[in-house]
């Protein structure tokens, strides 16, 4: 892969230097002594929201397009995989988009399918499996294909997004059963929270496979701060997880570029540099989640200050790189258009934002291109004002 350093340095190093120094100081302080204990406050009261029960339904053309190609009998199908897989991530994003579009039939179908097929009928008792599909390629199968769970490990980011959508749906559609389901799911997810010296409470990416030789391996893109703020209203534990998640986000992106994965010593909180420093298809969501936060939110201000190098590169090139090296401070030459959707919230009022918007407007949203499509729906949906997130993490829907 051809990489360059000089232009990125000139574009972003000065802007990020102060933020890098702050993060390095935090890391030094955090590893010197345990984080002070903070008293858990009572859950915050949320303002009432507009009911969608009598509002126009199925209001989002992009969701209709994606649904036609990707949604089948309640499951979001990633057709780019020959096994025609469904992931808990796909279900979580689909439920969120359906809520934004006021498409309750699709929302219910996805949740019911998820419970029946990924949780063995009860997401409060059984961890949500992250991967379901055919046992082999459906194109090359010589014997009858077996369908079912391929990997029973969970993906905690999907767990959080589904709980979030259920909580918001309970108020928007005035159905307390959604809230009960969300609370049962969150009780299960809490079992994957760990306390790491220097970070505090953080959520493992999954229950199995991310505690190795005294280290915890984390995925920064699994920490959408707005979602965690909303969860604080039902359980103060999630405030502690938000604090730990912010520390993980800041310390993992010490160069101003976020990695896909990062490892910290669970006992001493030191950064394990053996983990890959690449940031790509996972990390791009870090910029997306941060960009959709209210701009005057204190957490958003810190993240925007630190993560600006990726946005500066996009401003200069009108293209977002597909890969970064957070240790070497280098970036690849070009990424897919969908990556531009993830920085669009940062540059929506700029000339480069208009260029990204125009480029994305003709992109097909399909199950054959599942991941790119969902990134575009997040970025473009936010850009169009179809949804936003409040300071308390509440979902704001067009028409509120």
mmCIF file of C-alpha atoms in Angstrom:
data_model
loop_
_atom_site.group_PDB
_atom_site.id
_atom_site.type_symbol
_atom_site.label_atom_id
_atom_site.label_comp_id
_atom_site.label_asym_id
_atom_site.label_seq_id
_atom_site.Cartn_x
_atom_site.Cartn_y
_atom_site.Cartn_z
ATOM 1 C CA UNK A 1 0.000 0.000 0.000
ATOM 2 C CA UNK A 2 1.402 3.426 -0.933
ATOM 3 C CA UNK A 3 1.460 5.746 2.020
ATOM 4 C CA UNK A 4 2.611 9.285 2.637
ATOM 5 C CA UNK A 5 3.525 11.188 5.736
ATOM 6 C CA UNK A 6 4.525 14.745 4.852
ATOM 7 C CA UNK A 7 1.200 16.143 3.705
ATOM 8 C CA UNK A 8 -0.717 14.531 6.562
ATOM 9 C CA UNK A 9 1.740 15.982 9.032
ATOM 10 C CA UNK A 10 1.387 19.472 7.619
ATOM 11 C CA UNK A 11 -2.407 19.218 7.544
ATOM 12 C CA UNK A 12 -3.066 17.746 10.942
ATOM 13 C CA UNK A 13 -0.086 17.568 13.285
ATOM 14 C CA UNK A 14 -0.318 21.136 14.513
ATOM 15 C CA UNK A 15 -4.068 20.823 15.039
ATOM 16 C CA UNK A 16 -3.774 17.621 17.032
ATOM 17 C CA UNK A 17 -0.584 18.296 19.010
ATOM 18 C CA UNK A 18 -2.321 19.887 21.978
ATOM 19 C CA UNK A 19 -4.868 17.069 22.104
ATOM 20 C CA UNK A 20 -2.111 14.453 21.907
ATOM 21 C CA UNK A 21 -0.270 16.079 24.802
ATOM 22 C CA UNK A 22 -3.456 16.035 26.854
ATOM 23 C CA UNK A 23 -4.032 12.339 26.154
ATOM 24 C CA UNK A 24 -0.431 11.461 26.967
ATOM 25 C CA UNK A 25 -0.700 13.352 30.256
ATOM 26 C CA UNK A 26 -3.926 11.516 31.051
ATOM 27 C CA UNK A 27 -2.284 8.170 30.299
ATOM 28 C CA UNK A 28 0.663 8.975 32.571
ATOM 29 C CA UNK A 29 -1.631 10.025 35.398
ATOM 30 C CA UNK A 30 -3.983 7.106 34.884
ATOM 31 C CA UNK A 31 -1.256 4.494 35.048
ATOM 32 C CA UNK A 32 0.346 6.064 38.123
ATOM 33 C CA UNK A 33 -2.630 5.515 40.411
ATOM 34 C CA UNK A 34 -6.065 3.938 40.352
ATOM 35 C CA UNK A 35 -8.889 6.097 39.067
ATOM 36 C CA UNK A 36 -10.777 7.691 41.992
ATOM 37 C CA UNK A 37 -14.085 6.141 42.902
ATOM 38 C CA UNK A 38 -17.070 8.203 41.779
ATOM 39 C CA UNK A 39 -20.457 7.873 43.400
ATOM 40 C CA UNK A 40 -23.168 6.562 41.126
ATOM 41 C CA UNK A 41 -25.916 9.137 40.707
ATOM 42 C CA UNK A 42 -29.581 8.305 40.361
ATOM 43 C CA UNK A 43 -30.812 7.801 36.796
ATOM 44 C CA UNK A 44 -31.644 11.130 35.147
ATOM 45 C CA UNK A 45 -35.222 11.981 34.269
ATOM 46 C CA UNK A 46 -35.860 12.250 30.541
ATOM 47 C CA UNK A 47 -38.137 14.778 28.896
ATOM 48 C CA UNK A 48 -41.192 13.281 27.159
ATOM 49 C CA UNK A 49 -41.012 12.767 23.398
ATOM 50 C CA UNK A 50 -43.530 12.971 20.570
ATOM 51 C CA UNK A 51 -45.536 9.796 20.007
ATOM 52 C CA UNK A 52 -45.229 8.283 16.536
ATOM 53 C CA UNK A 53 -48.463 6.306 16.779
ATOM 54 C CA UNK A 54 -50.409 8.837 14.717
ATOM 55 C CA UNK A 55 -47.468 10.203 12.719
ATOM 56 C CA UNK A 56 -46.848 9.427 9.030
ATOM 57 C CA UNK A 57 -45.342 5.965 8.581
ATOM 58 C CA UNK A 58 -42.521 4.606 6.434
ATOM 59 C CA UNK A 59 -41.119 8.063 5.819
ATOM 60 C CA UNK A 60 -37.495 7.415 4.764
ATOM 61 C CA UNK A 61 -36.851 6.595 1.062
ATOM 62 C CA UNK A 62 -33.318 5.337 1.746
ATOM 63 C CA UNK A 63 -34.639 2.835 4.302
ATOM 64 C CA UNK A 64 -37.267 1.648 1.809
ATOM 65 C CA UNK A 65 -34.559 1.062 -0.806
ATOM 66 C CA UNK A 66 -32.299 -0.836 1.569
ATOM 67 C CA UNK A 67 -35.194 -2.795 3.058
ATOM 68 C CA UNK A 68 -36.315 -3.998 -0.366
ATOM 69 C CA UNK A 69 -32.916 -5.554 -1.050
ATOM 70 C CA UNK A 70 -31.678 -6.587 2.394
ATOM 71 C CA UNK A 71 -34.632 -7.341 4.678
ATOM 72 C CA UNK A 72 -36.301 -10.721 4.369
ATOM 73 C CA UNK A 73 -38.748 -12.142 6.935
ATOM 74 C CA UNK A 74 -37.280 -10.046 9.722
ATOM 75 C CA UNK A 75 -33.592 -10.555 9.060
ATOM 76 C CA UNK A 76 -31.126 -8.161 7.474
ATOM 77 C CA UNK A 77 -29.115 -10.191 4.974
ATOM 78 C CA UNK A 78 -25.526 -9.406 4.093
ATOM 79 C CA UNK A 79 -25.548 -10.758 0.558
ATOM 80 C CA UNK A 80 -21.856 -9.981 0.028
ATOM 81 C CA UNK A 81 -21.166 -13.210 1.943
ATOM 82 C CA UNK A 82 -22.007 -16.388 0.007
ATOM 83 C CA UNK A 83 -23.505 -17.827 3.190
ATOM 84 C CA UNK A 84 -26.131 -15.057 3.117
ATOM 85 C CA UNK A 85 -25.308 -14.164 6.689
ATOM 86 C CA UNK A 86 -27.206 -12.096 9.211
ATOM 87 C CA UNK A 87 -25.304 -10.365 11.999
ATOM 88 C CA UNK A 88 -26.566 -8.895 15.238
ATOM 89 C CA UNK A 89 -25.001 -5.650 14.015
ATOM 90 C CA UNK A 90 -27.193 -5.704 10.923
ATOM 91 C CA UNK A 91 -30.275 -6.341 13.040
ATOM 92 C CA UNK A 92 -29.364 -3.496 15.377
ATOM 93 C CA UNK A 93 -28.848 -0.967 12.595
ATOM 94 C CA UNK A 94 -31.980 -2.128 10.811
ATOM 95 C CA UNK A 95 -34.080 -1.642 13.944
ATOM 96 C CA UNK A 96 -32.653 1.841 14.421
ATOM 97 C CA UNK A 97 -33.412 2.845 10.824
ATOM 98 C CA UNK A 98 -36.935 1.412 11.054
ATOM 99 C CA UNK A 99 -37.583 3.460 14.190
ATOM 100 C CA UNK A 100 -36.367 6.632 12.485
ATOM 101 C CA UNK A 101 -38.655 5.865 9.517
ATOM 102 C CA UNK A 102 -41.617 5.032 11.792
ATOM 103 C CA UNK A 103 -41.762 1.584 10.226
ATOM 104 C CA UNK A 104 -43.058 -0.394 13.167
ATOM 105 C CA UNK A 105 -43.901 -3.608 11.246
ATOM 106 C CA UNK A 106 -40.285 -3.968 10.120
ATOM 107 C CA UNK A 107 -38.990 -3.046 13.580
ATOM 108 C CA UNK A 108 -41.123 -5.712 15.213
ATOM 109 C CA UNK A 109 -40.244 -8.312 12.588
ATOM 110 C CA UNK A 110 -36.508 -7.743 13.107
ATOM 111 C CA UNK A 111 -36.751 -7.866 16.882
ATOM 112 C CA UNK A 112 -38.875 -11.026 16.837
ATOM 113 C CA UNK A 113 -36.485 -12.715 14.413
ATOM 114 C CA UNK A 114 -33.522 -11.692 16.561
ATOM 115 C CA UNK A 115 -35.054 -13.108 19.743
ATOM 116 C CA UNK A 116 -36.063 -16.369 18.085
ATOM 117 C CA UNK A 117 -32.873 -17.024 16.123
ATOM 118 C CA UNK A 118 -29.993 -15.256 17.885
ATOM 119 C CA UNK A 119 -31.145 -15.595 21.523
ATOM 120 C CA UNK A 120 -32.884 -18.976 21.543
ATOM 121 C CA UNK A 121 -36.129 -17.220 22.379
ATOM 122 C CA UNK A 122 -34.968 -15.022 25.287
ATOM 123 C CA UNK A 123 -32.297 -12.297 24.991
ATOM 124 C CA UNK A 124 -32.333 -11.836 28.755
ATOM 125 C CA UNK A 125 -31.174 -15.392 29.365
ATOM 126 C CA UNK A 126 -29.085 -16.203 26.293
ATOM 127 C CA UNK A 127 -26.366 -13.997 24.833
ATOM 128 C CA UNK A 128 -27.262 -12.718 21.410
ATOM 129 C CA UNK A 129 -25.223 -14.649 18.817
ATOM 130 C CA UNK A 130 -23.488 -12.291 16.447
ATOM 131 C CA UNK A 131 -23.477 -14.496 13.310
ATOM 132 C CA UNK A 132 -26.230 -16.558 11.674
ATOM 133 C CA UNK A 133 -26.454 -18.015 8.177
ATOM 134 C CA UNK A 134 -25.778 -21.007 5.986
ATOM 135 C CA UNK A 135 -23.199 -23.573 7.016
ATOM 136 C CA UNK A 136 -21.463 -23.153 3.636
ATOM 137 C CA UNK A 137 -21.698 -21.110 0.472
ATOM 138 C CA UNK A 138 -25.183 -21.378 -0.963
ATOM 139 C CA UNK A 139 -23.700 -21.013 -4.446
ATOM 140 C CA UNK A 140 -21.395 -24.012 -4.214
ATOM 141 C CA UNK A 141 -23.401 -26.252 -1.900
ATOM 142 C CA UNK A 142 -23.577 -29.886 -3.043
ATOM 143 C CA UNK A 143 -25.710 -31.000 -0.110
ATOM 144 C CA UNK A 144 -28.734 -29.442 1.576
ATOM 145 C CA UNK A 145 -27.599 -26.299 3.360
ATOM 146 C CA UNK A 146 -28.010 -26.087 7.122
ATOM 147 C CA UNK A 147 -29.139 -22.731 8.476
ATOM 148 C CA UNK A 148 -28.530 -21.457 11.980
ATOM 149 C CA UNK A 149 -26.065 -19.814 14.354
ATOM 150 C CA UNK A 150 -22.524 -19.910 12.986
ATOM 151 C CA UNK A 151 -20.852 -18.208 15.949
ATOM 152 C CA UNK A 152 -22.618 -17.957 19.309
ATOM 153 C CA UNK A 153 -20.292 -15.274 20.683
ATOM 154 C CA UNK A 154 -21.962 -11.898 21.025
ATOM 155 C CA UNK A 155 -21.072 -8.429 19.685
ATOM 156 C CA UNK A 156 -21.688 -5.922 22.439
ATOM 157 C CA UNK A 157 -22.028 -2.902 20.161
ATOM 158 C CA UNK A 158 -25.042 -4.555 18.539
ATOM 159 C CA UNK A 159 -26.418 -5.387 21.980
ATOM 160 C CA UNK A 160 -26.176 -1.708 22.965
ATOM 161 C CA UNK A 161 -27.751 -0.391 19.761
ATOM 162 C CA UNK A 162 -30.674 -2.808 20.035
ATOM 163 C CA UNK A 163 -31.266 -1.903 23.697
ATOM 164 C CA UNK A 164 -31.130 1.773 22.735
ATOM 165 C CA UNK A 165 -33.688 1.373 19.946
ATOM 166 C CA UNK A 166 -35.994 -0.651 22.186
ATOM 167 C CA UNK A 167 -35.888 2.025 24.881
ATOM 168 C CA UNK A 168 -36.675 4.776 22.401
ATOM 169 C CA UNK A 169 -39.379 2.664 20.742
ATOM 170 C CA UNK A 170 -41.068 2.149 24.112
ATOM 171 C CA UNK A 171 -41.680 5.890 24.339
ATOM 172 C CA UNK A 172 -42.260 6.636 20.658
ATOM 173 C CA UNK A 173 -44.795 3.838 20.173
ATOM 174 C CA UNK A 174 -46.023 3.873 23.786
ATOM 175 C CA UNK A 175 -45.347 0.207 24.413
ATOM 176 C CA UNK A 176 -43.664 -0.620 27.759
ATOM 177 C CA UNK A 177 -42.878 -4.167 26.554
ATOM 178 C CA UNK A 178 -40.025 -2.766 24.480
ATOM 179 C CA UNK A 179 -38.537 -1.238 27.624
ATOM 180 C CA UNK A 180 -38.842 -4.520 29.501
ATOM 181 C CA UNK A 181 -37.026 -6.278 26.673
ATOM 182 C CA UNK A 182 -34.296 -3.618 26.652
ATOM 183 C CA UNK A 183 -33.744 -3.901 30.403
ATOM 184 C CA UNK A 184 -33.488 -7.693 30.245
ATOM 185 C CA UNK A 185 -30.956 -7.424 27.406
ATOM 186 C CA UNK A 186 -28.883 -4.832 29.279
ATOM 187 C CA UNK A 187 -28.732 -7.018 32.376
ATOM 188 C CA UNK A 188 -27.124 -9.677 30.211
ATOM 189 C CA UNK A 189 -24.726 -7.206 28.560
ATOM 190 C CA UNK A 190 -23.561 -5.876 31.936
ATOM 191 C CA UNK A 191 -21.833 -9.209 32.476
ATOM 192 C CA UNK A 192 -19.330 -8.181 29.780
ATOM 193 C CA UNK A 193 -18.234 -5.006 31.611
ATOM 194 C CA UNK A 194 -14.716 -5.052 33.042
ATOM 195 C CA UNK A 195 -12.830 -2.591 35.233
ATOM 196 C CA UNK A 196 -9.416 -1.714 33.814
ATOM 197 C CA UNK A 197 -6.911 0.336 35.797
ATOM 198 C CA UNK A 198 -6.539 3.765 34.237
ATOM 199 C CA UNK A 199 -9.734 3.430 32.202
ATOM 200 C CA UNK A 200 -12.433 2.412 34.636
ATOM 201 C CA UNK A 201 -15.454 0.416 33.512
ATOM 202 C CA UNK A 202 -15.346 -0.624 29.849
ATOM 203 C CA UNK A 203 -17.331 -3.049 27.753
ATOM 204 C CA UNK A 204 -15.549 -5.966 26.134
ATOM 205 C CA UNK A 205 -16.308 -6.423 22.418
ATOM 206 C CA UNK A 206 -17.754 -9.852 23.252
ATOM 207 C CA UNK A 207 -17.935 -12.298 26.112
ATOM 208 C CA UNK A 208 -15.244 -14.631 24.762
ATOM 209 C CA UNK A 209 -11.819 -13.980 23.262
ATOM 210 C CA UNK A 210 -10.875 -10.472 24.383
ATOM 211 C CA UNK A 211 -9.061 -11.095 27.660
ATOM 212 C CA UNK A 212 -5.586 -12.333 26.798
ATOM 213 C CA UNK A 213 -2.498 -12.698 28.984
ATOM 214 C CA UNK A 214 -3.563 -10.000 31.388
ATOM 215 C CA UNK A 215 -4.691 -7.640 28.630
ATOM 216 C CA UNK A 216 -8.146 -6.595 27.520
ATOM 217 C CA UNK A 217 -8.597 -6.001 23.789
ATOM 218 C CA UNK A 218 -11.130 -3.285 23.008
ATOM 219 C CA UNK A 219 -12.810 -1.961 19.879
ATOM 220 C CA UNK A 220 -13.156 1.849 20.053
ATOM 221 C CA UNK A 221 -15.961 1.852 17.474
ATOM 222 C CA UNK A 222 -18.087 -0.127 19.945
ATOM 223 C CA UNK A 223 -18.441 2.994 22.120
ATOM 224 C CA UNK A 224 -21.094 5.357 20.683
ATOM 225 C CA UNK A 225 -21.178 7.937 23.469
ATOM 226 C CA UNK A 226 -24.690 9.175 22.647
ATOM 227 C CA UNK A 227 -26.061 5.655 23.062
ATOM 228 C CA UNK A 228 -24.318 5.261 26.413
ATOM 229 C CA UNK A 229 -25.717 8.603 27.590
ATOM 230 C CA UNK A 230 -29.231 7.389 26.866
ATOM 231 C CA UNK A 231 -28.620 4.189 28.817
ATOM 232 C CA UNK A 232 -27.588 6.219 31.862
ATOM 233 C CA UNK A 233 -31.242 7.138 32.315
ATOM 234 C CA UNK A 234 -32.118 3.526 33.140
ATOM 235 C CA UNK A 235 -29.007 2.395 35.019
ATOM 236 C CA UNK A 236 -26.171 4.527 36.501
ATOM 237 C CA UNK A 237 -23.663 1.799 35.635
ATOM 238 C CA UNK A 238 -23.710 3.047 32.060
ATOM 239 C CA UNK A 239 -22.448 6.443 33.211
ATOM 240 C CA UNK A 240 -19.368 4.709 34.560
ATOM 241 C CA UNK A 241 -19.053 2.792 31.289
ATOM 242 C CA UNK A 242 -19.314 6.079 29.373
ATOM 243 C CA UNK A 243 -16.503 7.569 31.447
ATOM 244 C CA UNK A 244 -14.364 4.493 30.816
ATOM 245 C CA UNK A 245 -15.267 4.489 27.135
ATOM 246 C CA UNK A 246 -14.215 8.128 26.773
ATOM 247 C CA UNK A 247 -10.859 7.338 28.358
ATOM 248 C CA UNK A 248 -10.440 4.381 26.001
ATOM 249 C CA UNK A 249 -11.322 6.513 22.977
ATOM 250 C CA UNK A 250 -8.924 9.289 23.949
ATOM 251 C CA UNK A 251 -6.021 7.064 24.883
ATOM 252 C CA UNK A 252 -6.352 4.774 21.857
ATOM 253 C CA UNK A 253 -6.326 7.724 19.423
ATOM 254 C CA UNK A 254 -3.305 9.466 20.901
ATOM 255 C CA UNK A 255 -2.109 10.427 17.394
ATOM 256 C CA UNK A 256 -5.527 11.750 16.477
ATOM 257 C CA UNK A 257 -6.291 8.653 14.399
ATOM 258 C CA UNK A 258 -8.395 5.839 15.847
ATOM 259 C CA UNK A 259 -7.360 2.158 15.552
ATOM 260 C CA UNK A 260 -9.665 -0.766 14.893
ATOM 261 C CA UNK A 261 -8.446 -2.534 18.034
ATOM 262 C CA UNK A 262 -6.478 -1.530 21.121
ATOM 263 C CA UNK A 263 -5.147 -3.510 24.089
ATOM 264 C CA UNK A 264 -4.641 -2.349 27.669
ATOM 265 C CA UNK A 265 -3.160 -4.189 30.621
ATOM 266 C CA UNK A 266 -6.063 -4.937 32.932
ATOM 267 C CA UNK A 267 -3.971 -4.671 36.097
ATOM 268 C CA UNK A 268 -1.792 -1.634 35.339
ATOM 269 C CA UNK A 269 -3.698 0.081 32.534
ATOM 270 C CA UNK A 270 -0.704 0.428 30.235
ATOM 271 C CA UNK A 271 -1.159 0.371 26.463
ATOM 272 C CA UNK A 272 0.002 -2.858 24.806
ATOM 273 C CA UNK A 273 1.742 -1.820 21.596
ATOM 274 C CA UNK A 274 1.708 -5.349 20.168
ATOM 275 C CA UNK A 275 -1.870 -4.882 18.972
ATOM 276 C CA UNK A 276 -2.157 -3.691 15.367
ATOM 277 C CA UNK A 277 -2.187 0.094 14.951
ATOM 278 C CA UNK A 278 -4.295 0.004 11.796
ATOM 279 C CA UNK A 279 -7.572 1.889 11.662
ATOM 280 C CA UNK A 280 -9.978 0.991 8.876
ATOM 281 C CA UNK A 281 -13.448 -0.565 8.513
ATOM 282 C CA UNK A 282 -14.109 -0.671 12.246
ATOM 283 C CA UNK A 283 -12.479 2.593 13.268
ATOM 284 C CA UNK A 284 -14.271 4.683 10.652
ATOM 285 C CA UNK A 285 -17.355 4.487 12.888
ATOM 286 C CA UNK A 286 -15.511 6.300 15.685
ATOM 287 C CA UNK A 287 -15.554 9.454 13.541
ATOM 288 C CA UNK A 288 -19.186 8.838 12.604
ATOM 289 C CA UNK A 289 -20.447 8.473 16.178
ATOM 290 C CA UNK A 290 -18.447 11.493 17.365
ATOM 291 C CA UNK A 291 -19.607 13.639 14.454
ATOM 292 C CA UNK A 292 -23.294 13.015 15.183
ATOM 293 C CA UNK A 293 -23.066 14.216 18.800
ATOM 294 C CA UNK A 294 -24.271 17.740 19.669
ATOM 295 C CA UNK A 295 -21.340 20.008 18.852
ATOM 296 C CA UNK A 296 -21.430 21.772 22.220
ATOM 297 C CA UNK A 297 -21.441 18.532 24.212
ATOM 298 C CA UNK A 298 -18.266 18.428 26.368
ATOM 299 C CA UNK A 299 -17.478 14.855 25.298
ATOM 300 C CA UNK A 300 -18.009 15.798 21.649
ATOM 301 C CA UNK A 301 -15.688 18.803 21.969
ATOM 302 C CA UNK A 302 -12.879 16.601 23.289
ATOM 303 C CA UNK A 303 -13.397 13.978 20.598
ATOM 304 C CA UNK A 304 -13.643 16.530 17.790
ATOM 305 C CA UNK A 305 -10.444 18.189 18.946
ATOM 306 C CA UNK A 306 -8.549 14.914 19.070
ATOM 307 C CA UNK A 307 -9.931 13.219 15.948
ATOM 308 C CA UNK A 308 -9.609 16.189 13.586
ATOM 309 C CA UNK A 309 -6.632 14.814 11.566
ATOM 310 C CA UNK A 310 -8.865 12.373 9.653
ATOM 311 C CA UNK A 311 -11.257 15.208 8.833
ATOM 312 C CA UNK A 312 -8.395 17.471 7.768
ATOM 313 C CA UNK A 313 -7.203 14.836 5.309
ATOM 314 C CA UNK A 314 -10.713 14.559 3.888
ATOM 315 C CA UNK A 315 -10.926 18.331 3.533
ATOM 316 C CA UNK A 316 -7.667 18.387 1.607
ATOM 317 C CA UNK A 317 -8.380 15.411 -0.676
ATOM 318 C CA UNK A 318 -12.182 15.289 -0.887
ATOM 319 C CA UNK A 319 -11.720 11.579 -0.206
ATOM 320 C CA UNK A 320 -11.463 9.709 3.089
ATOM 321 C CA UNK A 321 -8.625 7.170 3.415
ATOM 322 C CA UNK A 322 -9.569 3.529 3.850
ATOM 323 C CA UNK A 323 -6.696 2.808 6.206
ATOM 324 C CA UNK A 324 -4.609 4.689 8.745
ATOM 325 C CA UNK A 325 -1.622 3.716 10.856
ATOM 326 C CA UNK A 326 -2.113 5.310 14.225
ATOM 327 C CA UNK A 327 1.473 4.630 15.319
ATOM 328 C CA UNK A 328 3.300 5.775 12.179
ATOM 329 C CA UNK A 329 0.777 8.602 11.598
ATOM 330 C CA UNK A 330 0.262 7.694 7.947
ATOM 331 C CA UNK A 331 -2.824 7.173 5.801
ATOM 332 C CA UNK A 332 -3.689 5.261 2.648
ATOM 333 C CA UNK A 333 -4.403 7.026 -0.606
ATOM 334 C CA UNK A 334 -8.124 6.445 -1.090
ATOM 335 C CA UNK A 335 -11.146 4.885 0.558
ATOM 336 C CA UNK A 336 -14.690 4.006 -0.540
ATOM 337 C CA UNK A 337 -17.328 6.698 -0.894
ATOM 338 C CA UNK A 338 -19.120 5.306 2.149
ATOM 339 C CA UNK A 339 -16.204 6.374 4.340
ATOM 340 C CA UNK A 340 -17.001 9.934 3.330
ATOM 341 C CA UNK A 341 -20.440 9.477 4.876
ATOM 342 C CA UNK A 342 -18.734 8.958 8.236
ATOM 343 C CA UNK A 343 -17.064 12.377 8.180
ATOM 344 C CA UNK A 344 -19.984 14.173 6.501
ATOM 345 C CA UNK A 345 -21.423 15.250 9.898
ATOM 346 C CA UNK A 346 -18.142 17.114 10.516
ATOM 347 C CA UNK A 347 -18.119 18.994 7.173
ATOM 348 C CA UNK A 348 -21.805 19.231 6.279
ATOM 349 C CA UNK A 349 -21.685 23.038 5.821
ATOM 350 C CA UNK A 350 -18.449 23.074 3.852
ATOM 351 C CA UNK A 351 -17.660 22.678 0.159
ATOM 352 C CA UNK A 352 -16.202 19.221 0.750
ATOM 353 C CA UNK A 353 -19.462 18.264 2.466
ATOM 354 C CA UNK A 354 -21.421 19.230 -0.643
ATOM 355 C CA UNK A 355 -19.058 17.097 -2.735
ATOM 356 C CA UNK A 356 -19.479 14.060 -0.455
ATOM 357 C CA UNK A 357 -23.248 14.554 -0.370
ATOM 358 C CA UNK A 358 -23.483 14.675 -4.170
ATOM 359 C CA UNK A 359 -21.266 11.606 -4.556
ATOM 360 C CA UNK A 360 -23.342 9.571 -2.109
ATOM 361 C CA UNK A 361 -26.707 10.586 -3.541
ATOM 362 C CA UNK A 362 -26.421 8.107 -6.426
ATOM 363 C CA UNK A 363 -25.055 5.168 -4.425
ATOM 364 C CA UNK A 364 -27.346 2.132 -4.385
ATOM 365 C CA UNK A 365 -28.300 0.894 -0.914
ATOM 366 C CA UNK A 366 -28.391 -2.883 -1.074
ATOM 367 C CA UNK A 367 -27.827 -6.093 0.805
ATOM 368 C CA UNK A 368 -25.070 -6.907 -1.693
ATOM 369 C CA UNK A 369 -23.196 -3.915 -0.302
ATOM 370 C CA UNK A 370 -24.499 -4.164 3.237
ATOM 371 C CA UNK A 371 -21.796 -2.421 5.287
ATOM 372 C CA UNK A 372 -21.217 0.478 2.934
ATOM 373 C CA UNK A 373 -24.986 0.942 2.724
ATOM 374 C CA UNK A 374 -25.517 1.224 6.471
ATOM 375 C CA UNK A 375 -22.659 3.703 6.812
ATOM 376 C CA UNK A 376 -24.254 5.841 4.112
ATOM 377 C CA UNK A 377 -27.684 5.680 5.774
ATOM 378 C CA UNK A 378 -26.224 6.865 9.060
ATOM 379 C CA UNK A 379 -24.247 9.705 7.472
ATOM 380 C CA UNK A 380 -26.864 10.833 4.964
ATOM 381 C CA UNK A 381 -29.801 10.342 7.346
ATOM 382 C CA UNK A 382 -28.125 12.615 9.886
ATOM 383 C CA UNK A 383 -27.179 15.087 7.161
ATOM 384 C CA UNK A 384 -30.790 15.249 5.932
ATOM 385 C CA UNK A 385 -32.045 15.940 9.438
ATOM 386 C CA UNK A 386 -33.973 12.672 9.657
ATOM 387 C CA UNK A 387 -32.478 12.001 13.072
ATOM 388 C CA UNK A 388 -30.068 13.445 15.599
ATOM 389 C CA UNK A 389 -29.036 12.768 19.188
ATOM 390 C CA UNK A 390 -29.765 15.035 22.141
ATOM 391 C CA UNK A 391 -27.370 15.916 24.939
ATOM 392 C CA UNK A 392 -28.936 13.128 26.995
ATOM 393 C CA UNK A 393 -28.608 10.680 24.107
ATOM 394 C CA UNK A 394 -32.288 10.813 23.259
ATOM 395 C CA UNK A 395 -33.207 10.181 19.652
ATOM 396 C CA UNK A 396 -34.480 13.258 17.850
ATOM 397 C CA UNK A 397 -36.616 12.425 14.813
ATOM 398 C CA UNK A 398 -37.544 14.740 11.957
ATOM 399 C CA UNK A 399 -40.763 16.518 12.916
ATOM 400 C CA UNK A 400 -40.000 16.736 16.652
#
